[in-house]
Amino acid sequence: MVLKYPNGQIYQAALPAKHKQTKSKTQEPVSFSNRGMRFEEAINESNLYYLTHNQAVVHKKPTPIQIVNVDYPKRSAAVIKEAYFKEASTTDYNGVYRGFYLDFEAKETKNKTSFPFKNFHDHQIRHMEACLAQGGICFVLLWFSSLHRCFFLDSKNLISLWTQQKNGKKSISLTVIEKIGIEITPKIAPRIPYLEAVEKFVLKESNKNGK
Amino acid sequence: MVLKYPNGQIYQAALPAKHKQTKSKTQEPVSFSNRGMRFEEAINESNLYYLTHNQAVVHKKPTPIQIVNVDYPKRSAAVIKEAYFKEASTTDYNGVYRGFYLDFEAKETKNKTSFPFKNFHDHQIRHMEACLAQGGICFVLLWFSSLHRCFFLDSKNLISLWTQQKNGKKSISLTVIEKIGIEITPKIAPRIPYLEAVEKFVLKESNKNGK
C-alpha cells in the first residue's frame, strides 16, 4: 500500500538511502532498535496512521535551517548551496487531538536502567513549561532501545525531575519511569500507539481535578 | 531592546539582508506593505510578543527542506551543500492559547477589492479540514497591503467559499470578508493583535452553540 500525505505526496520515511536499502533485511514488525532514526520513523508512521484514520493531526516540525546561499538555475528548481542547521526553539512534534493541543518530544537511549537528562535541552524544557501554562498536553516519549520498551512521561513530572539535576542527578531511573510514566506497547499499526497513553493521562488528570 | 527567544537566541526577523538594510529608511510603526516578507515578519513579532507576555505559544514552522548533501568539516559546523525546498504539508503557524489549539496561515494581496483563491493550496485546505475535525481553531490572516487592512477569516467560512471555485469564482470579495471576517487593527505591539480576533471568534461560536 502506498501511503499518501494530504498534500498528495507519497509518504517516505525520513531515513538515509543506505538505511532504506538494508531495511527489508533487518525489519521486524515492532522492533526499531539499533538505528538512531528508527524510533523517530516509528513516531512519524504513527502520526500518519492517526492522520489517515482521522484520529489526530500531529506533524513533526521540519528541521530549522539557516539558508545562506541559493542558486536559481533556469528551468529547474532552486538549489540551496549553503545552509546551516539551527537549534530548534520548540519540541519536535505538535498537533491537535479531540480539542487538545498536543506537544511532545521523542527521545531514545541504549541505557537499560535509566534515561539520561542530557537528552533534554533547556529550551525544550522552557517550551514545555510555556505550553503547559497555556493548557496544552505536553509529554515525552521515551524509548529504551535495548529493552524495546516505550514510555509516555508527562512534562510536569519530567520538569519536576529535571530540577533534581541541581542535586547531582544525571538521569531518571527506569524504576521511577515505570512508576510515574505510562508504558506504551508497540504494535503493528500504529507502531507507537501513544494516543492510548494520552487518553489514560487525560482521564487520570480529570479524576484528579474532579476530587 | 534585544528580543530573545526562550532558547536564548536573539530574535531576528526572517528578512533577506538587503531588506534589513533598507528597513530603517522605510519603516513606519504599523505599515508593512510593499514588501513580501513584512506581513510575515509582523506575525512573527506578534508571536514573540505573545510568548514573552505568557499569552500564547505560537511558532512559525520552519520551511521544509530536502537535504541531499552535507559537508562535515573538522572543527566547524556542518554545512549543507545541496538541498531543495519542499512543499509544506500543513499551514505555517500553530500553537496553543488558553487550552485552544490554534492553526493558521498568513497571506497577503496587493488587490484592493478581493482576495484571490490562488493564495491557498489544496493541501492547506485539507489540513485545515482535518484540524477543524479535531476541534482546533483554524483561520487565515488576510492582509490587504494596498489598503493596510487585516482580517481574521475562520477556516470553516474560508473552505465554504473555496468550494465556490467550481462555479468559476476566482477570489473572495472584500465586501464578503468585511461581513464574515473580523477586522484586526494593527498596533505597535503586538503588531497584529490577532488573539483579539480569536477571542471574538470563540465568543461568537460559544454563543452559537449555547442557543
Tab-separated table of C-alpha atoms in Angstrom:
chain	number	residue	atom	x	y	z
A	1	MET	CA	0.000	0.000	0.000
A	2	VAL	CA	1.292	3.439	-0.874
A	3	LEU	CA	0.557	5.929	1.881
A	4	LYS	CA	-0.032	9.494	0.849
A	5	TYR	CA	0.082	12.681	2.833
A	6	PRO	CA	-2.910	15.003	2.469
A	7	ASN	CA	-0.911	17.099	0.037
A	8	GLY	CA	-0.687	14.100	-2.268
A	9	GLN	CA	2.968	13.451	-1.600
A	10	ILE	CA	3.846	9.818	-1.150
A	11	TYR	CA	4.884	9.015	2.397
A	12	GLN	CA	8.601	8.439	2.717
A	13	ALA	CA	10.233	7.635	5.996
A	14	ALA	CA	12.960	10.091	6.914
A	15	LEU	CA	15.827	7.638	6.527
A	16	PRO	CA	19.060	7.955	4.586
A	17	ALA	CA	19.059	5.879	1.385
A	18	LYS	CA	21.530	3.419	2.858
A	19	HIS	CA	19.210	2.586	5.726
A	20	LYS	CA	16.292	2.133	3.391
A	21	GLN	CA	18.148	-0.436	1.326
A	22	THR	CA	19.088	-2.550	4.306
A	23	LYS	CA	15.718	-2.123	5.981
A	24	SER	CA	13.980	-5.123	4.421
A	25	LYS	CA	16.695	-7.463	5.648
A	26	THR	CA	16.530	-6.395	9.263
A	27	GLN	CA	12.988	-5.179	9.746
A	28	GLU	CA	10.832	-6.762	12.423
A	29	PRO	CA	7.229	-5.655	12.905
A	30	VAL	CA	7.597	-3.806	16.186
A	31	SER	CA	11.345	-3.547	16.623
A	32	PHE	CA	13.324	-0.436	15.796
A	33	SER	CA	16.384	-0.552	17.961
A	34	ASN	CA	19.992	-0.295	16.793
A	35	ARG	CA	19.260	2.573	14.448
A	36	GLY	CA	19.157	6.182	15.556
A	37	MET	CA	16.336	7.132	13.242
A	38	ARG	CA	14.077	4.121	13.698
A	39	PHE	CA	12.174	5.398	16.743
A	40	GLU	CA	11.553	8.753	15.101
A	41	GLU	CA	10.425	6.914	11.979
A	42	ALA	CA	8.014	4.820	14.061
A	43	ILE	CA	6.532	8.016	15.543
A	44	ASN	CA	6.205	9.584	12.098
A	45	GLU	CA	4.421	6.489	10.793
A	46	SER	CA	2.129	6.518	13.814
A	47	ASN	CA	1.294	10.165	13.124
A	48	LEU	CA	0.463	9.278	9.533
A	49	TYR	CA	-1.729	6.421	10.759
A	50	TYR	CA	-3.588	8.732	13.138
A	51	LEU	CA	-3.969	11.346	10.399
A	52	THR	CA	-5.349	8.965	7.763
A	53	HIS	CA	-7.707	7.439	10.342
A	54	ASN	CA	-8.970	10.891	11.401
A	55	GLN	CA	-7.845	10.341	14.970
A	56	ALA	CA	-5.395	13.219	15.372
A	57	VAL	CA	-3.413	15.766	13.358
A	58	VAL	CA	0.187	15.648	14.558
A	59	HIS	CA	3.239	16.502	12.477
A	60	LYS	CA	6.950	16.562	13.080
A	61	LYS	CA	8.270	20.068	12.577
A	62	PRO	CA	10.856	20.439	9.840
A	63	THR	CA	14.462	20.837	10.973
A	64	PRO	CA	15.221	24.562	11.205
A	65	ILE	CA	17.825	25.596	8.671
A	66	GLN	CA	19.630	28.903	8.199
A	67	ILE	CA	19.855	29.397	4.453
A	68	VAL	CA	22.844	31.435	3.297
A	69	ASN	CA	23.081	30.890	-0.433
A	70	VAL	CA	20.511	29.758	-3.007
A	71	ASP	CA	21.071	29.124	-6.685
A	72	TYR	CA	18.186	29.721	-9.107
A	73	PRO	CA	19.045	27.809	-12.275
A	74	LYS	CA	16.934	28.450	-15.376
A	75	ARG	CA	14.134	25.974	-15.985
A	76	SER	CA	14.779	23.960	-12.819
A	77	ALA	CA	14.182	24.058	-9.074
A	78	ALA	CA	16.058	26.413	-6.748
A	79	VAL	CA	19.102	24.733	-5.189
A	80	ILE	CA	20.246	25.641	-1.685
A	81	LYS	CA	24.037	25.788	-1.947
A	82	GLU	CA	24.959	26.826	1.564
A	83	ALA	CA	22.934	26.383	4.731
A	84	TYR	CA	23.431	25.515	8.385
A	85	PHE	CA	21.474	23.605	10.996
A	86	LYS	CA	19.872	25.836	13.615
A	87	GLU	CA	18.866	24.895	17.122
A	88	ALA	CA	15.114	24.353	17.381
A	89	SER	CA	13.282	26.660	19.797
A	90	THR	CA	10.460	24.186	20.387
A	91	THR	CA	9.847	20.457	20.670
A	92	ASP	CA	9.714	18.299	17.542
A	93	TYR	CA	6.048	17.327	17.467
A	94	ASN	CA	2.780	19.143	17.963
A	95	GLY	CA	-0.794	18.965	16.825
A	96	VAL	CA	-4.423	18.565	17.831
A	97	TYR	CA	-6.357	15.597	19.217
A	98	ARG	CA	-10.015	15.808	20.310
A	99	GLY	CA	-9.658	19.524	21.003
A	100	PHE	CA	-6.444	19.049	22.998
A	101	TYR	CA	-3.221	20.716	21.990
A	102	LEU	CA	-0.503	18.035	21.992
A	103	ASP	CA	3.174	18.878	22.207
A	104	PHE	CA	5.931	16.339	22.624
A	105	GLU	CA	9.457	15.213	22.050
A	106	ALA	CA	10.616	11.673	21.205
A	107	LYS	CA	13.897	10.502	22.702
A	108	GLU	CA	15.755	7.234	22.923
A	109	THR	CA	18.558	5.694	24.933
A	110	LYS	CA	20.582	2.493	24.789
A	111	ASN	CA	20.791	2.523	28.607
A	112	LYS	CA	18.968	-0.277	30.387
A	113	THR	CA	18.325	1.200	33.807
A	114	SER	CA	17.867	4.936	33.380
A	115	PHE	CA	17.146	7.763	30.945
A	116	PRO	CA	19.888	10.450	30.872
A	117	PHE	CA	18.826	14.085	31.360
A	118	LYS	CA	21.284	15.137	28.657
A	119	ASN	CA	18.633	14.087	26.107
A	120	PHE	CA	16.620	17.169	27.045
A	121	HIS	CA	17.659	20.720	26.435
A	122	ASP	CA	16.912	23.879	28.397
A	123	HIS	CA	14.914	25.458	25.586
A	124	GLN	CA	12.735	22.330	25.245
A	125	ILE	CA	12.008	22.393	28.974
A	126	ARG	CA	11.115	26.093	28.777
A	127	HIS	CA	8.914	25.491	25.734
A	128	MET	CA	7.072	22.709	27.576
A	129	GLU	CA	6.594	24.969	30.611
A	130	ALA	CA	5.086	27.668	28.378
A	131	CYS	CA	2.760	25.169	26.670
A	132	LEU	CA	1.655	23.690	30.000
A	133	ALA	CA	0.835	27.210	31.221
A	134	GLN	CA	-1.485	27.570	28.196
A	135	GLY	CA	-3.292	24.320	28.975
A	136	GLY	CA	-1.547	22.119	26.421
A	137	ILE	CA	-0.869	18.406	26.925
A	138	CYS	CA	2.917	18.095	26.923
A	139	PHE	CA	4.949	14.948	27.270
A	140	VAL	CA	7.971	12.992	26.117
A	141	LEU	CA	8.015	9.570	24.523
A	142	LEU	CA	10.987	7.647	25.895
A	143	TRP	CA	12.358	4.652	24.024
A	144	PHE	CA	14.695	2.216	25.737
A	145	SER	CA	16.132	0.655	22.591
A	146	SER	CA	17.985	-2.161	24.393
A	147	LEU	CA	14.853	-3.125	26.293
A	148	HIS	CA	12.347	-2.488	23.488
A	149	ARG	CA	10.215	-0.549	25.927
A	150	CYS	CA	8.441	2.758	25.373
A	151	PHE	CA	7.045	5.151	27.966
A	152	PHE	CA	4.866	8.252	27.995
A	153	LEU	CA	6.098	10.715	30.623
A	154	ASP	CA	4.128	13.927	31.098
A	155	SER	CA	6.140	17.136	31.080
A	156	LYS	CA	5.066	18.261	34.536
A	157	ASN	CA	6.702	15.174	36.015
A	158	LEU	CA	9.669	15.483	33.669
A	159	ILE	CA	10.272	19.113	34.651
A	160	SER	CA	9.977	18.257	38.334
A	161	LEU	CA	12.618	15.508	37.892
A	162	TRP	CA	14.711	17.775	35.683
A	163	THR	CA	15.176	20.261	38.516
A	164	GLN	CA	16.802	17.460	40.572
A	165	GLN	CA	19.870	17.854	38.394
A	166	LYS	CA	20.892	20.601	40.791
A	167	ASN	CA	21.384	17.827	43.357
A	168	GLY	CA	23.759	15.996	41.026
A	169	LYS	CA	21.235	13.617	39.447
A	170	LYS	CA	22.227	12.710	35.881
A	171	SER	CA	19.263	10.614	34.807
A	172	ILE	CA	15.781	9.326	35.589
A	173	SER	CA	15.808	5.727	36.758
A	174	LEU	CA	13.699	3.173	34.898
A	175	THR	CA	12.045	2.302	38.214
A	176	VAL	CA	10.771	5.870	38.536
A	177	ILE	CA	9.650	5.936	34.904
A	178	GLU	CA	7.776	2.652	35.401
A	179	LYS	CA	6.025	4.216	38.373
A	180	ILE	CA	5.088	7.677	37.102
A	181	GLY	CA	5.093	7.085	33.323
A	182	ILE	CA	2.606	5.182	31.187
A	183	GLU	CA	4.051	2.242	29.256
A	184	ILE	CA	3.179	2.044	25.561
A	185	THR	CA	3.340	-1.385	23.923
A	186	PRO	CA	4.451	-1.107	20.290
A	187	LYS	CA	2.013	-2.519	17.760
A	188	ILE	CA	1.895	-3.165	14.037
A	189	ALA	CA	-0.223	-0.056	13.360
A	190	PRO	CA	0.132	2.465	14.716
A	191	ARG	CA	3.619	1.330	15.653
A	192	ILE	CA	3.698	3.573	18.744
A	193	PRO	CA	0.054	3.904	19.864
A	194	TYR	CA	0.792	6.936	22.007
A	195	LEU	CA	-2.769	8.291	21.902
A	196	GLU	CA	-3.763	5.439	24.215
A	197	ALA	CA	-1.334	6.843	26.783
A	198	VAL	CA	-2.647	10.376	26.170
A	199	GLU	CA	-6.178	9.093	26.868
A	200	LYS	CA	-5.070	7.448	30.120
A	201	PHE	CA	-3.279	10.634	31.127
A	202	VAL	CA	-6.282	12.859	30.372
A	203	LEU	CA	-8.554	10.532	32.360
A	204	LYS	CA	-6.147	10.499	35.310
A	205	GLU	CA	-5.885	14.300	35.265
A	206	SER	CA	-9.651	14.821	35.080
A	207	ASN	CA	-10.135	12.412	38.014
A	208	LYS	CA	-7.540	14.387	39.970
A	209	ASN	CA	-9.291	17.670	39.230
A	210	GLY	CA	-12.693	16.143	39.958
A	211	LYS	CA	-11.725	15.302	43.524
B	1	MET	CA	15.837	46.351	23.056
B	2	VAL	CA	17.165	42.974	22.058
B	3	LEU	CA	14.430	40.366	21.985
B	4	LYS	CA	15.411	36.821	22.797
B	5	TYR	CA	13.685	33.547	22.085
B	6	PRO	CA	13.302	31.171	25.031
B	7	ASN	CA	16.304	29.212	23.763
B	8	GLY	CA	18.418	32.308	24.227
B	9	GLN	CA	18.781	33.053	20.548
B	10	ILE	CA	18.405	36.679	19.641
B	11	TYR	CA	15.268	37.404	17.692
B	12	GLN	CA	15.972	38.094	14.056
B	13	ALA	CA	13.244	38.835	11.588
B	14	ALA	CA	13.239	36.433	8.629
B	15	LEU	CA	14.254	39.035	6.074
B	16	PRO	CA	16.999	38.906	3.468
B	17	ALA	CA	19.960	41.134	4.388
B	18	LYS	CA	19.099	43.598	1.630
B	19	HIS	CA	15.664	44.255	3.093
B	20	LYS	CA	17.122	44.720	6.539
B	21	GLN	CA	19.447	47.424	5.347
B	22	THR	CA	16.696	49.448	3.743
B	23	LYS	CA	14.247	48.802	6.553
B	24	SER	CA	15.132	51.762	8.739
B	25	LYS	CA	14.537	54.180	5.887
B	26	THR	CA	11.044	52.977	5.117
B	27	GLN	CA	9.728	51.609	8.388
B	28	GLU	CA	6.537	53.025	9.806
B	29	PRO	CA	5.081	51.755	13.080
B	30	VAL	CA	2.142	49.798	11.727
B	31	SER	CA	2.793	49.706	7.998
B	32	PHE	CA	4.340	46.750	6.220
B	33	SER	CA	3.108	46.893	2.688
B	34	ASN	CA	5.243	46.837	-0.475
B	35	ARG	CA	7.454	44.047	0.843
B	36	GLY	CA	6.567	40.385	0.558
B	37	MET	CA	8.053	39.440	3.901
B	38	ARG	CA	6.839	42.339	6.011
B	39	PHE	CA	3.453	40.855	6.924
B	40	GLU	CA	5.010	37.541	7.895
B	41	GLU	CA	7.570	39.432	9.946
B	42	ALA	CA	4.794	41.313	11.729
B	43	ILE	CA	3.109	37.994	12.595
B	44	ASN	CA	6.395	36.548	13.860
B	45	GLU	CA	6.961	39.588	16.055
B	46	SER	CA	3.404	39.334	17.377
B	47	ASN	CA	4.023	35.666	18.233
B	48	LEU	CA	7.170	36.640	20.106
B	49	TYR	CA	5.213	39.338	21.947
B	50	TYR	CA	2.520	36.844	22.951
B	51	LEU	CA	5.170	34.322	24.020
B	52	THR	CA	7.156	36.721	26.185
B	53	HIS	CA	3.938	38.026	27.750
B	54	ASN	CA	2.733	34.471	28.523
B	55	GLN	CA	-0.375	34.953	26.413
B	56	ALA	CA	0.099	32.177	23.845
B	57	VAL	CA	2.733	29.835	22.443
B	58	VAL	CA	2.625	30.091	18.652
B	59	HIS	CA	5.536	29.480	16.312
B	60	LYS	CA	6.060	29.575	12.577
B	61	LYS	CA	7.097	26.178	11.328
B	62	PRO	CA	10.487	26.054	9.652
B	63	THR	CA	10.490	25.797	5.852
B	64	PRO	CA	10.680	22.112	4.922
B	65	ILE	CA	13.930	21.308	3.161
B	66	GLN	CA	15.087	18.121	1.431
B	67	ILE	CA	18.755	17.792	2.334
B	68	VAL	CA	20.854	15.966	-0.263
B	69	ASN	CA	24.450	16.666	0.648
B	70	VAL	CA	26.104	17.760	3.904
B	71	ASP	CA	29.749	18.553	4.479
B	72	TYR	CA	31.255	17.921	7.914
B	73	PRO	CA	34.419	19.997	8.099
B	74	LYS	CA	36.783	19.343	11.004
B	75	ARG	CA	36.406	21.714	13.949
B	76	SER	CA	33.475	23.635	12.475
B	77	ALA	CA	29.738	23.367	11.948
B	78	ALA	CA	28.195	21.027	9.376
B	79	VAL	CA	27.493	22.789	6.070
B	80	ILE	CA	24.536	21.822	3.915
B	81	LYS	CA	25.919	21.871	0.366
B	82	GLU	CA	22.871	20.742	-1.592
B	83	ALA	CA	19.242	20.945	-0.570
B	84	TYR	CA	15.855	21.703	-2.085
B	85	PHE	CA	12.679	23.409	-0.935
B	86	LYS	CA	9.814	21.001	-0.282
B	87	GLU	CA	6.112	21.760	-0.308
B	88	ALA	CA	4.726	22.078	3.221
B	89	SER	CA	2.004	19.597	4.159
B	90	THR	CA	0.491	21.885	6.787
B	91	THR	CA	-0.164	25.555	7.438
B	92	ASP	CA	2.670	27.825	8.572
B	93	TYR	CA	1.629	28.589	12.131
B	94	ASN	CA	0.302	26.595	15.050
B	95	GLY	CA	0.332	26.637	18.804
B	96	VAL	CA	-1.685	26.815	21.987
B	97	TYR	CA	-3.725	29.620	23.548
B	98	ARG	CA	-5.806	29.178	26.724
B	99	GLY	CA	-6.181	25.458	26.020
B	100	PHE	CA	-7.177	26.023	22.397
B	101	TYR	CA	-5.197	24.569	19.538
B	102	LEU	CA	-4.547	27.381	17.049
B	103	ASP	CA	-3.647	26.713	13.423
B	104	PHE	CA	-3.382	29.381	10.776
B	105	GLU	CA	-1.878	30.718	7.618
B	106	ALA	CA	-0.942	34.345	6.894
B	107	LYS	CA	-1.486	35.633	3.375
B	108	GLU	CA	-1.331	38.976	1.658
B	109	THR	CA	-2.507	40.576	-1.544
B	110	LYS	CA	-1.959	43.874	-3.325
B	111	ASN	CA	-5.538	43.722	-4.635
B	112	LYS	CA	-7.919	46.351	-3.313
B	113	THR	CA	-11.295	44.710	-3.761
B	114	SER	CA	-10.822	40.959	-3.340
B	115	PHE	CA	-8.556	38.199	-2.054
B	116	PRO	CA	-7.537	35.666	-4.752
B	117	PHE	CA	-8.121	31.968	-4.031
B	118	LYS	CA	-4.779	31.164	-5.637
B	119	ASN	CA	-3.149	32.168	-2.318
B	120	PHE	CA	-4.462	28.943	-0.774
B	121	HIS	CA	-3.387	25.471	-1.732
B	122	ASP	CA	-5.302	22.205	-1.711
B	123	HIS	CA	-3.114	20.643	0.958
B	124	GLN	CA	-3.581	23.659	3.250
B	125	ILE	CA	-7.353	23.409	2.878
B	126	ARG	CA	-7.234	19.673	3.634
B	127	HIS	CA	-5.001	20.280	6.641
B	128	MET	CA	-7.441	22.898	7.967
B	129	GLU	CA	-10.358	20.495	7.469
B	130	ALA	CA	-8.506	17.809	9.453
B	131	CYS	CA	-7.691	20.252	12.273
B	132	LEU	CA	-11.276	21.529	12.421
B	133	ALA	CA	-12.490	17.918	12.708
B	134	GLN	CA	-10.258	17.563	15.805
B	135	GLY	CA	-11.687	20.688	17.414
B	136	GLY	CA	-8.877	23.074	16.588
B	137	ILE	CA	-9.349	26.788	15.929
B	138	CYS	CA	-8.283	27.307	12.330
B	139	PHE	CA	-8.182	30.530	10.405
B	140	VAL	CA	-6.330	32.697	7.935
B	141	LEU	CA	-4.969	36.181	8.488
B	142	LEU	CA	-5.530	38.207	5.330
B	143	TRP	CA	-3.502	41.326	4.670
B	144	PHE	CA	-4.582	43.819	2.027
B	145	SER	CA	-1.244	45.570	1.630
B	146	SER	CA	-2.585	48.410	-0.545
B	147	LEU	CA	-5.358	49.148	1.919
B	148	HIS	CA	-3.360	48.490	5.107
B	149	ARG	CA	-6.210	46.336	6.369
B	150	CYS	CA	-6.012	42.968	8.100
B	151	PHE	CA	-8.770	40.389	8.584
B	152	PHE	CA	-9.265	37.182	10.537
B	153	LEU	CA	-11.279	34.694	8.496
B	154	ASP	CA	-12.144	31.359	10.108
B	155	SER	CA	-11.354	28.269	8.060
B	156	LYS	CA	-14.915	26.945	8.033
B	157	ASN	CA	-16.014	30.068	6.156
B	158	LEU	CA	-12.880	30.002	4.003
B	159	ILE	CA	-13.468	26.364	2.988
B	160	SER	CA	-17.107	27.059	2.237
B	161	LEU	CA	-16.075	29.959	-0.046
B	162	TRP	CA	-13.230	27.896	-1.503
B	163	THR	CA	-15.670	25.324	-2.874
B	164	GLN	CA	-17.327	28.133	-4.896
B	165	GLN	CA	-14.338	27.994	-7.209
B	166	LYS	CA	-16.186	25.209	-9.019
B	167	ASN	CA	-18.638	27.904	-10.115
B	168	GLY	CA	-15.823	29.946	-11.632
B	169	LYS	CA	-15.164	32.248	-8.676
B	170	LYS	CA	-11.526	33.345	-8.540
B	171	SER	CA	-11.479	35.312	-5.314
B	172	ILE	CA	-13.304	36.397	-2.167
B	173	SER	CA	-14.599	39.950	-2.393
B	174	LEU	CA	-13.569	42.437	0.270
B	175	THR	CA	-17.270	43.100	0.915
B	176	VAL	CA	-17.755	39.451	1.897
B	177	ILE	CA	-14.605	39.478	4.033
B	178	GLU	CA	-15.799	42.646	5.802
B	179	LYS	CA	-19.079	40.872	6.540
B	180	ILE	CA	-17.930	37.410	7.700
B	181	GLY	CA	-14.366	38.151	8.804
B	182	ILE	CA	-13.126	40.009	11.885
B	183	GLU	CA	-11.031	43.091	11.198
B	184	ILE	CA	-7.754	43.383	13.101
B	185	THR	CA	-6.339	46.875	13.559
B	186	PRO	CA	-2.512	46.803	13.533
B	187	LYS	CA	-0.883	48.202	16.657
B	188	ILE	CA	2.600	48.964	17.895
B	189	ALA	CA	2.813	45.795	19.989
B	190	PRO	CA	1.750	43.227	19.164
B	191	ARG	CA	1.803	44.499	15.598
B	192	ILE	CA	-1.002	42.161	14.541
B	193	PRO	CA	-3.128	41.597	17.680
B	194	TYR	CA	-4.791	38.513	16.215
B	195	LEU	CA	-5.645	36.983	19.611
B	196	GLU	CA	-8.290	39.691	19.986
B	197	ALA	CA	-9.969	38.313	16.874
B	198	VAL	CA	-9.569	34.748	18.168
B	199	GLU	CA	-11.332	35.810	21.392
B	200	LYS	CA	-14.205	37.395	19.438
B	201	PHE	CA	-14.475	34.271	17.303
B	202	VAL	CA	-14.520	31.918	20.318
B	203	LEU	CA	-17.197	34.046	21.977
B	204	LYS	CA	-19.321	34.071	18.819
B	205	GLU	CA	-19.004	30.306	18.434
B	206	SER	CA	-19.877	29.590	22.074
B	207	ASN	CA	-22.944	31.851	21.775
B	208	LYS	CA	-23.979	29.943	18.646
B	209	ASN	CA	-23.593	26.605	20.406
B	210	GLY	CA	-25.340	27.918	23.504
B	211	LYS	CA	-28.521	28.663	21.562
